[in-house]
Structure formats: C-alpha cells, structure tokens
Coordinates of C-alpha atoms in Angstrom, one line a residue:
X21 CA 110.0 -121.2 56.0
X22 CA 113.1 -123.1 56.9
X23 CA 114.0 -126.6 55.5
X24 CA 112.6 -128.1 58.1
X25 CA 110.0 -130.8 57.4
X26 CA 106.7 -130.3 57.8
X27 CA 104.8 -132.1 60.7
X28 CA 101.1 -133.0 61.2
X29 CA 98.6 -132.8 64.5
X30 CA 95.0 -133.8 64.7
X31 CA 93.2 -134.2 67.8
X32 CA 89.4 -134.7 69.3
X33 CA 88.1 -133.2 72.3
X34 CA 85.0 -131.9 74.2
X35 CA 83.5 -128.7 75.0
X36 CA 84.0 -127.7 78.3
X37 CA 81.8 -127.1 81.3
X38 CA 80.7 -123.9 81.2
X39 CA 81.3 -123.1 77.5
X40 CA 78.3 -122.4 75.1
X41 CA 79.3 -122.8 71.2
X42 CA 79.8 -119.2 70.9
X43 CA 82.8 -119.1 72.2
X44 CA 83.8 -121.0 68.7
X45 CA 84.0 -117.6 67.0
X46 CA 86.6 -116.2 69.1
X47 CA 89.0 -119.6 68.5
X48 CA 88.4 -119.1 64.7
X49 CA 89.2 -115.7 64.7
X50 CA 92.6 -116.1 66.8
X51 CA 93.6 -119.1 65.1
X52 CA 93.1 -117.6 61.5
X53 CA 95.3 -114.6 62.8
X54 CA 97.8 -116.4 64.3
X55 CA 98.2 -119.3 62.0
X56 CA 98.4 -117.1 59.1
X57 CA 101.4 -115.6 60.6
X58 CA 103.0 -118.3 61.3
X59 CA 102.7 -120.8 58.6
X60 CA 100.4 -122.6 60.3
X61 CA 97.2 -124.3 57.9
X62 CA 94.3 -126.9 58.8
X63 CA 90.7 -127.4 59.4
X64 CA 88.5 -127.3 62.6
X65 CA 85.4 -128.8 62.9
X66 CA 82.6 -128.5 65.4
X67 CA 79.5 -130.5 66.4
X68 CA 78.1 -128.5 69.3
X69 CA 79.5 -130.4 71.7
X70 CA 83.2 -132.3 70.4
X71 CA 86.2 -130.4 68.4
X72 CA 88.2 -132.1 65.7
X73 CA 91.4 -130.4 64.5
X74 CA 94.0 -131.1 62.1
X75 CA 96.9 -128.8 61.8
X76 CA 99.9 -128.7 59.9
X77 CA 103.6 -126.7 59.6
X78 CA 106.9 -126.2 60.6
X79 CA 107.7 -128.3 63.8
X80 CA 108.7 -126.1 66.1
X81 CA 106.1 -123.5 65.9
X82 CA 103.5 -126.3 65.5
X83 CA 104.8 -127.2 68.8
X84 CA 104.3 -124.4 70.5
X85 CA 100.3 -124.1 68.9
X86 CA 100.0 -127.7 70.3
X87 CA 100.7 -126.7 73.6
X88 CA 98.7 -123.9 73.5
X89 CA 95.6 -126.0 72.2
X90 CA 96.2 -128.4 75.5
X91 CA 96.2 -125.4 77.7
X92 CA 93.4 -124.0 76.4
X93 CA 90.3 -124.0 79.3
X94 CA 87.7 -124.1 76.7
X95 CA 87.9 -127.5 75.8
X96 CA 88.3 -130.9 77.9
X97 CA 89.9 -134.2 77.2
X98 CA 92.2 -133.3 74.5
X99 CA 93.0 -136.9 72.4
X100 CA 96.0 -137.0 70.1
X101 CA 95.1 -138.5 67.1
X102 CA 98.3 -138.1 64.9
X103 CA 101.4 -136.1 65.6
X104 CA 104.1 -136.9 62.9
X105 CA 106.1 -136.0 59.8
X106 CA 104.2 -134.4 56.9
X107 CA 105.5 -136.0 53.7
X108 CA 104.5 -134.8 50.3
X109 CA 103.3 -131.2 50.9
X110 CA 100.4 -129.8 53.0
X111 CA 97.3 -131.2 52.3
X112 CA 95.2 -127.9 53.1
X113 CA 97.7 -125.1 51.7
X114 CA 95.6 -122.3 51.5
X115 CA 93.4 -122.3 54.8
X116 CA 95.0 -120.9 57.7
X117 CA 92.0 -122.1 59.8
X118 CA 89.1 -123.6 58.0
X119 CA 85.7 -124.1 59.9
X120 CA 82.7 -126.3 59.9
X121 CA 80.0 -126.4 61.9
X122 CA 79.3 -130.1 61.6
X123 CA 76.1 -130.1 64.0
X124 CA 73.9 -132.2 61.9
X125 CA 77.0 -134.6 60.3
X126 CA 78.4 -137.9 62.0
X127 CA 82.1 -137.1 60.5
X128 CA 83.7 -136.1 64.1
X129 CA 82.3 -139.4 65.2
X130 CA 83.5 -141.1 62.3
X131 CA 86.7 -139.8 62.6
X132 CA 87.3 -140.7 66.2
X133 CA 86.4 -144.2 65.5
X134 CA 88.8 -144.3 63.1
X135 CA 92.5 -145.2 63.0
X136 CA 94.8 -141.7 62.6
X137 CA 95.3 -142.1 59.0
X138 CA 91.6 -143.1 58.3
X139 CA 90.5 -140.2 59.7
X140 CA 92.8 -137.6 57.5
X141 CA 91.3 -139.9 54.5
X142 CA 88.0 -139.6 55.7
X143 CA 88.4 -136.2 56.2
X144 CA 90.1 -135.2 52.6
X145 CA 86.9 -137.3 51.0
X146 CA 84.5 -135.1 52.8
X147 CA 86.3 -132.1 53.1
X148 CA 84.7 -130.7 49.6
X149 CA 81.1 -131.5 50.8
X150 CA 81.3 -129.7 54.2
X151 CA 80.4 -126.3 54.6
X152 CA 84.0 -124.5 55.4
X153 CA 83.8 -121.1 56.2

C-alpha cells in the first residue's frame, strides 16, 4: 500500500425489485475476491430486504468499489452514510468482506437511524455478537 491515507464508506440500501436474497452469495463471494486483492476490508450485513456496508482502504481504489457498488442493479436507493478519512488504522483488518445475515436483528435499522459515527460505534459494539461468516 502507498502512503496514502486510508478512507472510510458505509452505506444503506434496499434490495431490488426482482432480487431474492440469494443473490447475496454471489456479492459475498466477488467482494471477498476482489477486496482481498485490493486492500480492501469491511463488513456487510443483510436483513432480507436492506444492505448495510462499511468499507475501508486506500482512496483511490475505494473509489472505484464505490462506484461500482452505486452501479450495481441489485440493490436500490443507495444512502451514503460516511465517506471520509480513516484515522488510526482500520477498524476490521483482517476481513476482506465479512457477512451477517441480520434477519431476525434491528441493527441495520438502528444504524440508519443513527448519525454516521453512531452507527460505526454501534456497529464495532455489536460486531462480536453477530454471526459473521
């Protein structure tokens, strides 16, 4: 990695039309690939029906995964949450795309009620009691 700081993204959004929850496997399993090769590490969660994402690395190339995640057809009504500077480290080092299904947990709602920075706290509470695959 360059020196370069690192930069944060976490967003909210909904299933689209169209879409079962199946096609949730196929996102994990491209995002592990190509986050892992680019330096890119975060957690996805899933309720059935809403996303929540947070993502973190290198600028440029997080750029270019944010932009990807906007075009994607899968999902609808993609919400910014937090796009800054990462200071202090990453706060998920060693998952290059964690996953919980979140079906039966009000933390995606939680989280979208919250402020940006709530939300990440929220989320690094809880993160140890959700089932990440």
């Amino acid at each position: 990695m360059n020196n370069e700081a690192l930069f944060q993204f976490a967003y909210h959004s909904i299933l689209a039309h169209g879409y079962s929850a199946t096609c949730v496997g196929t996102i994990i399993k491209t995002a592990r690939a190509f986050n892992a090769t680019h330096g890119i590490t975060g957690v996805l969660l899933f309720d059935g029906e809403r996303f929540c994402q947070y993502i973190e690395g290198e600028p440029t190339t997080l750029d270019i995964l944010v932009k990807r995640i906007r075009q994607d057809v899968r999902h609808k009504d993609v919400v910014t949450m937090l796009h800054e500077p990462l200071y202090g480290g990453r706060r998920y080092p060693s998952w290059s795309m964690a996953f919980s299904d979140v079906d039966e947990d009000a933390i995606i709602e939680q989280m979208i009620a919250s402020t940006p920075h709530e939300a990440l706290a929220l989320l690094k509470d809880r993160h140890l009691t959700l089932d990440i695959g």
